[in-house]
Tab-separated table of N, CA, C and O in Angstrom:
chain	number	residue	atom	x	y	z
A	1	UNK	N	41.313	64.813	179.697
A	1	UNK	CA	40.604	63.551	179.649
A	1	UNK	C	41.624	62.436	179.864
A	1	UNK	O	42.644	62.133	179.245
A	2	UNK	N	41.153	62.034	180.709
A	2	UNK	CA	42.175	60.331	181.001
A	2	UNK	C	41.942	58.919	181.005
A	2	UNK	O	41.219	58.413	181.864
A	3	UNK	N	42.530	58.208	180.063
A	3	UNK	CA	41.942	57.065	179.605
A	3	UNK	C	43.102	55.909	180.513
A	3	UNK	O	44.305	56.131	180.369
A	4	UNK	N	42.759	54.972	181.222
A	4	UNK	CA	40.924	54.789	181.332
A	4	UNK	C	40.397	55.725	182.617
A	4	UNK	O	39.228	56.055	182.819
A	5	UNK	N	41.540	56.062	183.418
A	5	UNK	CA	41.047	56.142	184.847
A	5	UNK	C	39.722	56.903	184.649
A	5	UNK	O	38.752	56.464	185.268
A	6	UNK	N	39.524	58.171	183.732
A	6	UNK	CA	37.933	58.932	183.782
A	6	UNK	C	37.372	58.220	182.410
A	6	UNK	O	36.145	58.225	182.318
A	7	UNK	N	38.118	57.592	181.304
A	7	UNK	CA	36.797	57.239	180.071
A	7	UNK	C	37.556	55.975	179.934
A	7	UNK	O	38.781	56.013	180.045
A	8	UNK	N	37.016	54.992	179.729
A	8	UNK	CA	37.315	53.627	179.281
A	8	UNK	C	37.803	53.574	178.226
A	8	UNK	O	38.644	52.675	178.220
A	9	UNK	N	37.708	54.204	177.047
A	9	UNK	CA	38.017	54.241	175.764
A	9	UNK	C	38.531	54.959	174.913
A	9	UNK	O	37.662	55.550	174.271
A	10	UNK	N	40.127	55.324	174.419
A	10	UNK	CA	40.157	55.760	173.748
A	10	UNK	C	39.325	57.119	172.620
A	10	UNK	O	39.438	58.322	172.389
A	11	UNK	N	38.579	56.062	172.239
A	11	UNK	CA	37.475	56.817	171.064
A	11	UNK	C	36.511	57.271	171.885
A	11	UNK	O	35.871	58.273	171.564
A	12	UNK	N	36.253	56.569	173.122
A	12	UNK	CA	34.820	57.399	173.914
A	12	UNK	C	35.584	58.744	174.363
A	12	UNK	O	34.926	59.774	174.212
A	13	UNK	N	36.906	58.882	174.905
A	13	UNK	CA	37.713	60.522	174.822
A	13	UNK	C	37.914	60.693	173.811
A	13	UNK	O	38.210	61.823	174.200
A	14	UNK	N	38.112	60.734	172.537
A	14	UNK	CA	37.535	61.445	171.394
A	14	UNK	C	36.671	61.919	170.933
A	14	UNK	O	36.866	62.984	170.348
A	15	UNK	N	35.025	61.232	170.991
A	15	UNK	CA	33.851	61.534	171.324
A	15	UNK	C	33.499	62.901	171.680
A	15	UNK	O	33.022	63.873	171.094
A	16	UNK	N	34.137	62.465	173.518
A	16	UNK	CA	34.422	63.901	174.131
A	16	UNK	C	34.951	64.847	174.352
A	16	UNK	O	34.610	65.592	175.271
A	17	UNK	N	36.251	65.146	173.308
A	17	UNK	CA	36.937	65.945	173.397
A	17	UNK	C	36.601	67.090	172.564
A	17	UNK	O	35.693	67.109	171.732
A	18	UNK	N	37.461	68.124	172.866
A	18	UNK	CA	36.645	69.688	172.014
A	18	UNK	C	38.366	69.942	171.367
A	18	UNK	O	39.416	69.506	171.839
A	19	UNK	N	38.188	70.650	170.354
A	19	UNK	CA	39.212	71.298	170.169
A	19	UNK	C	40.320	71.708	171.101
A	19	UNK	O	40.129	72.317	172.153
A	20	UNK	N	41.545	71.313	170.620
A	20	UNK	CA	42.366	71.499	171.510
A	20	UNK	C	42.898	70.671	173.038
A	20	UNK	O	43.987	70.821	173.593
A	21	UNK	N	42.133	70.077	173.330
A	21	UNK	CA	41.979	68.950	174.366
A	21	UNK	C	43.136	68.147	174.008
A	21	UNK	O	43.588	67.893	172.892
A	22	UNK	N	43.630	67.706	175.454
A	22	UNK	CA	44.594	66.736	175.829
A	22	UNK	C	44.442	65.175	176.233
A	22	UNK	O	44.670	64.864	177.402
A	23	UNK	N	44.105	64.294	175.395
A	23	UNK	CA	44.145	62.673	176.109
A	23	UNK	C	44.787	62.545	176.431
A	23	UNK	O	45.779	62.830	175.759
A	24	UNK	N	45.010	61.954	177.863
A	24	UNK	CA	46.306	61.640	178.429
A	24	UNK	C	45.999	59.691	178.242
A	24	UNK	O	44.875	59.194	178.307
A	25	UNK	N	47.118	58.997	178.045
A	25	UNK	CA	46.481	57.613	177.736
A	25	UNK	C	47.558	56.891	178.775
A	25	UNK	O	48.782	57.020	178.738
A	26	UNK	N	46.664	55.975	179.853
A	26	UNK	CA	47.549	55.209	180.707
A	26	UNK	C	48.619	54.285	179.800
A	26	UNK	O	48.572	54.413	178.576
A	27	UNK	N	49.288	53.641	180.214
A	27	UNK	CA	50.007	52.131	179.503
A	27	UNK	C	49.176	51.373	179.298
A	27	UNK	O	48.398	51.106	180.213
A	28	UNK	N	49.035	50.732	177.983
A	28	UNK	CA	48.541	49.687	178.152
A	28	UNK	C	48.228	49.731	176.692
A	28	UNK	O	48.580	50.750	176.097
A	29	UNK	N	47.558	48.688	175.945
A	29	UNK	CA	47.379	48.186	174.596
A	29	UNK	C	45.888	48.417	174.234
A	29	UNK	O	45.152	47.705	174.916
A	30	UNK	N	45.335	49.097	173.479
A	30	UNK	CA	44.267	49.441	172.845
A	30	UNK	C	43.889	49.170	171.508
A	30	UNK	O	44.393	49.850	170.614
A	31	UNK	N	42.966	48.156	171.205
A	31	UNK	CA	42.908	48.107	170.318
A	31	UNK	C	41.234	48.506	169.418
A	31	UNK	O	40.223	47.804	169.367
A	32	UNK	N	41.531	50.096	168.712
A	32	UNK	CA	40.344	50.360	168.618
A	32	UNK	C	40.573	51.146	167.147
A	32	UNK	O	41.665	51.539	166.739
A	33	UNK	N	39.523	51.256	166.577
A	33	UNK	CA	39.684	51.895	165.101
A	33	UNK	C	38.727	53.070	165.932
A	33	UNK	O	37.696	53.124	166.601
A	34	UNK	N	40.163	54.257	165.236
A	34	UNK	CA	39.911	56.000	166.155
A	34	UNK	C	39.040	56.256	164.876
A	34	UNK	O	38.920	55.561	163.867
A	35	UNK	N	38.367	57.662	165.271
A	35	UNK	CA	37.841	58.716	164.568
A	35	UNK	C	37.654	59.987	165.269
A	35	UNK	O	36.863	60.095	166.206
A	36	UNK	N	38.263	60.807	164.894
A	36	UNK	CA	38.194	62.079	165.440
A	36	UNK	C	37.962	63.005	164.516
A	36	UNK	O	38.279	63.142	163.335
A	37	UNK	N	37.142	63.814	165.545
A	37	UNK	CA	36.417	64.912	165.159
A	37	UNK	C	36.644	66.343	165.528
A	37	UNK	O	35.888	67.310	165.427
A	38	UNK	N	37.684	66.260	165.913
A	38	UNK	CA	38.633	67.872	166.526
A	38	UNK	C	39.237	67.637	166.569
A	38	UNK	O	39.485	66.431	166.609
A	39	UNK	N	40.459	68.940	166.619
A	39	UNK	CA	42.150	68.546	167.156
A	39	UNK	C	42.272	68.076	168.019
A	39	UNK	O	41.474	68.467	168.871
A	40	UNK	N	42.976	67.281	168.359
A	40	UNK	CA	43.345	66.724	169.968
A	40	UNK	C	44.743	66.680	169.683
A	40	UNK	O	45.409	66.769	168.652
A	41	UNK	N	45.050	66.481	171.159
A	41	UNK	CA	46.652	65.638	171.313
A	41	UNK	C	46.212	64.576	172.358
A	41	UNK	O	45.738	64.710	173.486
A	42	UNK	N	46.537	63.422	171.585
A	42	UNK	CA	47.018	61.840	172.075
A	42	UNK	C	48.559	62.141	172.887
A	42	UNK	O	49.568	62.428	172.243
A	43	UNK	N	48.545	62.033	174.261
A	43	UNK	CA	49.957	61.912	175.299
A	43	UNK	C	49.599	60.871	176.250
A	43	UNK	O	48.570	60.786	176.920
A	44	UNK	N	50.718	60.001	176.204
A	44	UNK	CA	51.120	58.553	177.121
A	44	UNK	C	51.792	59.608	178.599
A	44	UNK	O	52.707	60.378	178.891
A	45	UNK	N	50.588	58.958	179.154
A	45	UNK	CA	50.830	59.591	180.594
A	45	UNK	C	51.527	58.496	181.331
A	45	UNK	O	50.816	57.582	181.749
A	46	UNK	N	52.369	58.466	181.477
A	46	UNK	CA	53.444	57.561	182.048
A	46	UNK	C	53.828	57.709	183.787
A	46	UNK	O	54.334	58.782	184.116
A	47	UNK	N	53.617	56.752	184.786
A	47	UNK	CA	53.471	56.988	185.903
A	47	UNK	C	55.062	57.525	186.353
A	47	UNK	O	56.061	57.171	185.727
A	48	UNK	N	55.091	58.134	187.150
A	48	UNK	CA	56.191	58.518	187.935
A	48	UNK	C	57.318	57.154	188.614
A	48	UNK	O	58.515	57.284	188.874
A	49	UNK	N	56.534	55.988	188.759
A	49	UNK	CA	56.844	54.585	189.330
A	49	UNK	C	56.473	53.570	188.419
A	49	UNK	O	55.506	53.959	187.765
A	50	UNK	N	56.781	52.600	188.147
A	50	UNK	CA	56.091	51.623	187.985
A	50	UNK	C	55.962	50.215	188.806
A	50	UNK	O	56.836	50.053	189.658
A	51	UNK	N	55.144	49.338	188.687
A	51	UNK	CA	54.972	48.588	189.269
A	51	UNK	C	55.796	47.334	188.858
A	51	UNK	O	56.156	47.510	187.694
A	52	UNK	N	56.163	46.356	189.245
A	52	UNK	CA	56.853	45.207	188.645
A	52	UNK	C	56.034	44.434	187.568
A	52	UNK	O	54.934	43.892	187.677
A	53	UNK	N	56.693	44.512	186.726
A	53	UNK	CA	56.209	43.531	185.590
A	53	UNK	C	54.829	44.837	184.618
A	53	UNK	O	54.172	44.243	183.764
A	54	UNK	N	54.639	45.699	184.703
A	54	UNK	CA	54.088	46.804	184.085
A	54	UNK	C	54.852	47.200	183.245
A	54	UNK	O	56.016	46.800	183.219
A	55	UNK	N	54.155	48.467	181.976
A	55	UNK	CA	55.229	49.168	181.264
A	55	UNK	C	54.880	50.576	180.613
A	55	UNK	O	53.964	51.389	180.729
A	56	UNK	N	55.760	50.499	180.059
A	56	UNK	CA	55.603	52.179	180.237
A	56	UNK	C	54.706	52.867	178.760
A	56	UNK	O	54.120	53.915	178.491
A	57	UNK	N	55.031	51.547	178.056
A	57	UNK	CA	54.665	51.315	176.509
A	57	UNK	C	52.311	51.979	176.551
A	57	UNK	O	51.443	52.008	177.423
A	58	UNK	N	52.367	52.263	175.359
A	58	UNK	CA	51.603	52.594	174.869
A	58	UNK	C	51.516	52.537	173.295
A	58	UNK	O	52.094	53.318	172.540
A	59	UNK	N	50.710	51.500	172.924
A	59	UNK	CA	50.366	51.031	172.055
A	59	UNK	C	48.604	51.251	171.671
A	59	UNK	O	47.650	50.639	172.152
A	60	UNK	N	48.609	52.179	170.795
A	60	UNK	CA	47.504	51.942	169.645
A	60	UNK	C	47.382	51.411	168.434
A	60	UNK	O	47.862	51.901	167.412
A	61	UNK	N	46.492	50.006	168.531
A	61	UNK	CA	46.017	49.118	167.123
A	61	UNK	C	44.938	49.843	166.706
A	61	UNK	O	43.986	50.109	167.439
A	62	UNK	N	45.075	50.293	165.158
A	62	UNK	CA	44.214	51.100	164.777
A	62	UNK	C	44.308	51.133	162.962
A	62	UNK	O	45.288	50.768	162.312
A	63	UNK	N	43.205	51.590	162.486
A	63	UNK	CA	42.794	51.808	161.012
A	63	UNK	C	41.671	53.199	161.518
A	63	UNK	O	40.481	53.431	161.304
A	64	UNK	N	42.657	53.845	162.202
A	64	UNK	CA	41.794	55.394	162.558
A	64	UNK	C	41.955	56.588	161.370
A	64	UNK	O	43.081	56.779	160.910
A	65	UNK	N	40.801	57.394	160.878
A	65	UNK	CA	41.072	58.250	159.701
A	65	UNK	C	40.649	59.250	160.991
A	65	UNK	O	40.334	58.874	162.120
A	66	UNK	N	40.754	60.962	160.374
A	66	UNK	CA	40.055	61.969	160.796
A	66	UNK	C	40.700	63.256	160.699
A	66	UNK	O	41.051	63.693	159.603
A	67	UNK	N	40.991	64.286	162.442
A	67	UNK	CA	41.483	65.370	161.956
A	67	UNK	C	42.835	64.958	162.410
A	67	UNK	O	43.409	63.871	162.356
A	68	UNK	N	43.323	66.545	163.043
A	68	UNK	CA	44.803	65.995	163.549
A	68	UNK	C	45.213	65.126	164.718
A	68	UNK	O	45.062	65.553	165.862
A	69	UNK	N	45.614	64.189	164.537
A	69	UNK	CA	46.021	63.530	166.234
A	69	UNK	C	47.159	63.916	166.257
A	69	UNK	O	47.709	63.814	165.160
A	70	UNK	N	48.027	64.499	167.380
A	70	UNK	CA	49.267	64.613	167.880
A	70	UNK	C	49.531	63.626	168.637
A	70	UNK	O	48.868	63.328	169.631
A	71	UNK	N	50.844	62.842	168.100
A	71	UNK	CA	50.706	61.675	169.554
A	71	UNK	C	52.116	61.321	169.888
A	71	UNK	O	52.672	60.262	169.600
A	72	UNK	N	52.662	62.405	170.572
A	72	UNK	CA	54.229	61.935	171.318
A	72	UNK	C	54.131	60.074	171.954
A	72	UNK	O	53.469	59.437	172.774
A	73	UNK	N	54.959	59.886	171.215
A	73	UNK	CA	55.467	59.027	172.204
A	73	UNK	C	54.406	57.906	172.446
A	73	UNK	O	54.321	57.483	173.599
A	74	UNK	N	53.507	57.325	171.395
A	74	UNK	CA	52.974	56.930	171.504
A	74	UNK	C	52.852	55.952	170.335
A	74	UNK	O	52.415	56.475	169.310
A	75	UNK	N	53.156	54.587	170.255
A	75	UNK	CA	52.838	53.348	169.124
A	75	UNK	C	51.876	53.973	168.651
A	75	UNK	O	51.193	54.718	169.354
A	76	UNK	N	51.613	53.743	167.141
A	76	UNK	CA	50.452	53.501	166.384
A	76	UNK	C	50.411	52.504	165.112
A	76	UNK	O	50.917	52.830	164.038
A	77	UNK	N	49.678	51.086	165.347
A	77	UNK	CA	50.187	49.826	164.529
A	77	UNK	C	48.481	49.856	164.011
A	77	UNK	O	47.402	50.170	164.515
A	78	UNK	N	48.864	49.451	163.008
A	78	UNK	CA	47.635	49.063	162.052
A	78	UNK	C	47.023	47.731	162.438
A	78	UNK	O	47.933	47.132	163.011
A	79	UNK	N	45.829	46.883	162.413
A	79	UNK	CA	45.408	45.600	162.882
A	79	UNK	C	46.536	44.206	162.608
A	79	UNK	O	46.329	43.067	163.027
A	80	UNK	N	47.729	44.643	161.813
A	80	UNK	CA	48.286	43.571	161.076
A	80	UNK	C	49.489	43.646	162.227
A	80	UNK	O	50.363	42.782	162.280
A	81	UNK	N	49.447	44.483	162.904
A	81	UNK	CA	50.656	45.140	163.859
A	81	UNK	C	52.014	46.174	163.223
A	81	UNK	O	52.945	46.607	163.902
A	82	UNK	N	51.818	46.370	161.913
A	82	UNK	CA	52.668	47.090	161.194
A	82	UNK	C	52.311	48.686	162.143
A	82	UNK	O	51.367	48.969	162.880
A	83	UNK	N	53.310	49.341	161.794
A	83	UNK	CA	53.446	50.913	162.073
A	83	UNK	C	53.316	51.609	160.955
A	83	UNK	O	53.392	52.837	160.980
């Protein structure tokens, strides 16, 4: 599942994910309170190039509870921006 290029949202690929499933999450800043409902792994799919003035960063703003998220390499700040 790839956010956004196939799901707009974060949590809408959580939604849809099954056990074991891979989010891959473009760059970019999300700010969404998660809930998950299967294992997943959260991975910052990071382009091969980037474009000027882009980044590589991946940032989730969140007050997300649930099961396991795995998330290499990936911010996770609470609404206050704390980690």
């Amino acid at each position: 599942l790839q956010v956004p290029l196939e799901i707009k949202t974060v949590q809408q690929a959580l939604d849809q994910a099954e056990d074991g499933d891979i989010i891959a999450i473009a760059p970019g800043r999300y700010t969404e309170a998660l809930i998950a409902r299967t294992n997943v792994t959260l991975r910052a799919e990071i382009p091969p190039f980037l474009l000027p003035g882009s980044t590589r960063e991946v940032i989730i703003a969140s007050n997300g509870v649930g099961s396991t998220l795995r998330v290499p390499a990936i911010q996770i700040k609470d609404n206050a921006g704390e980690q």
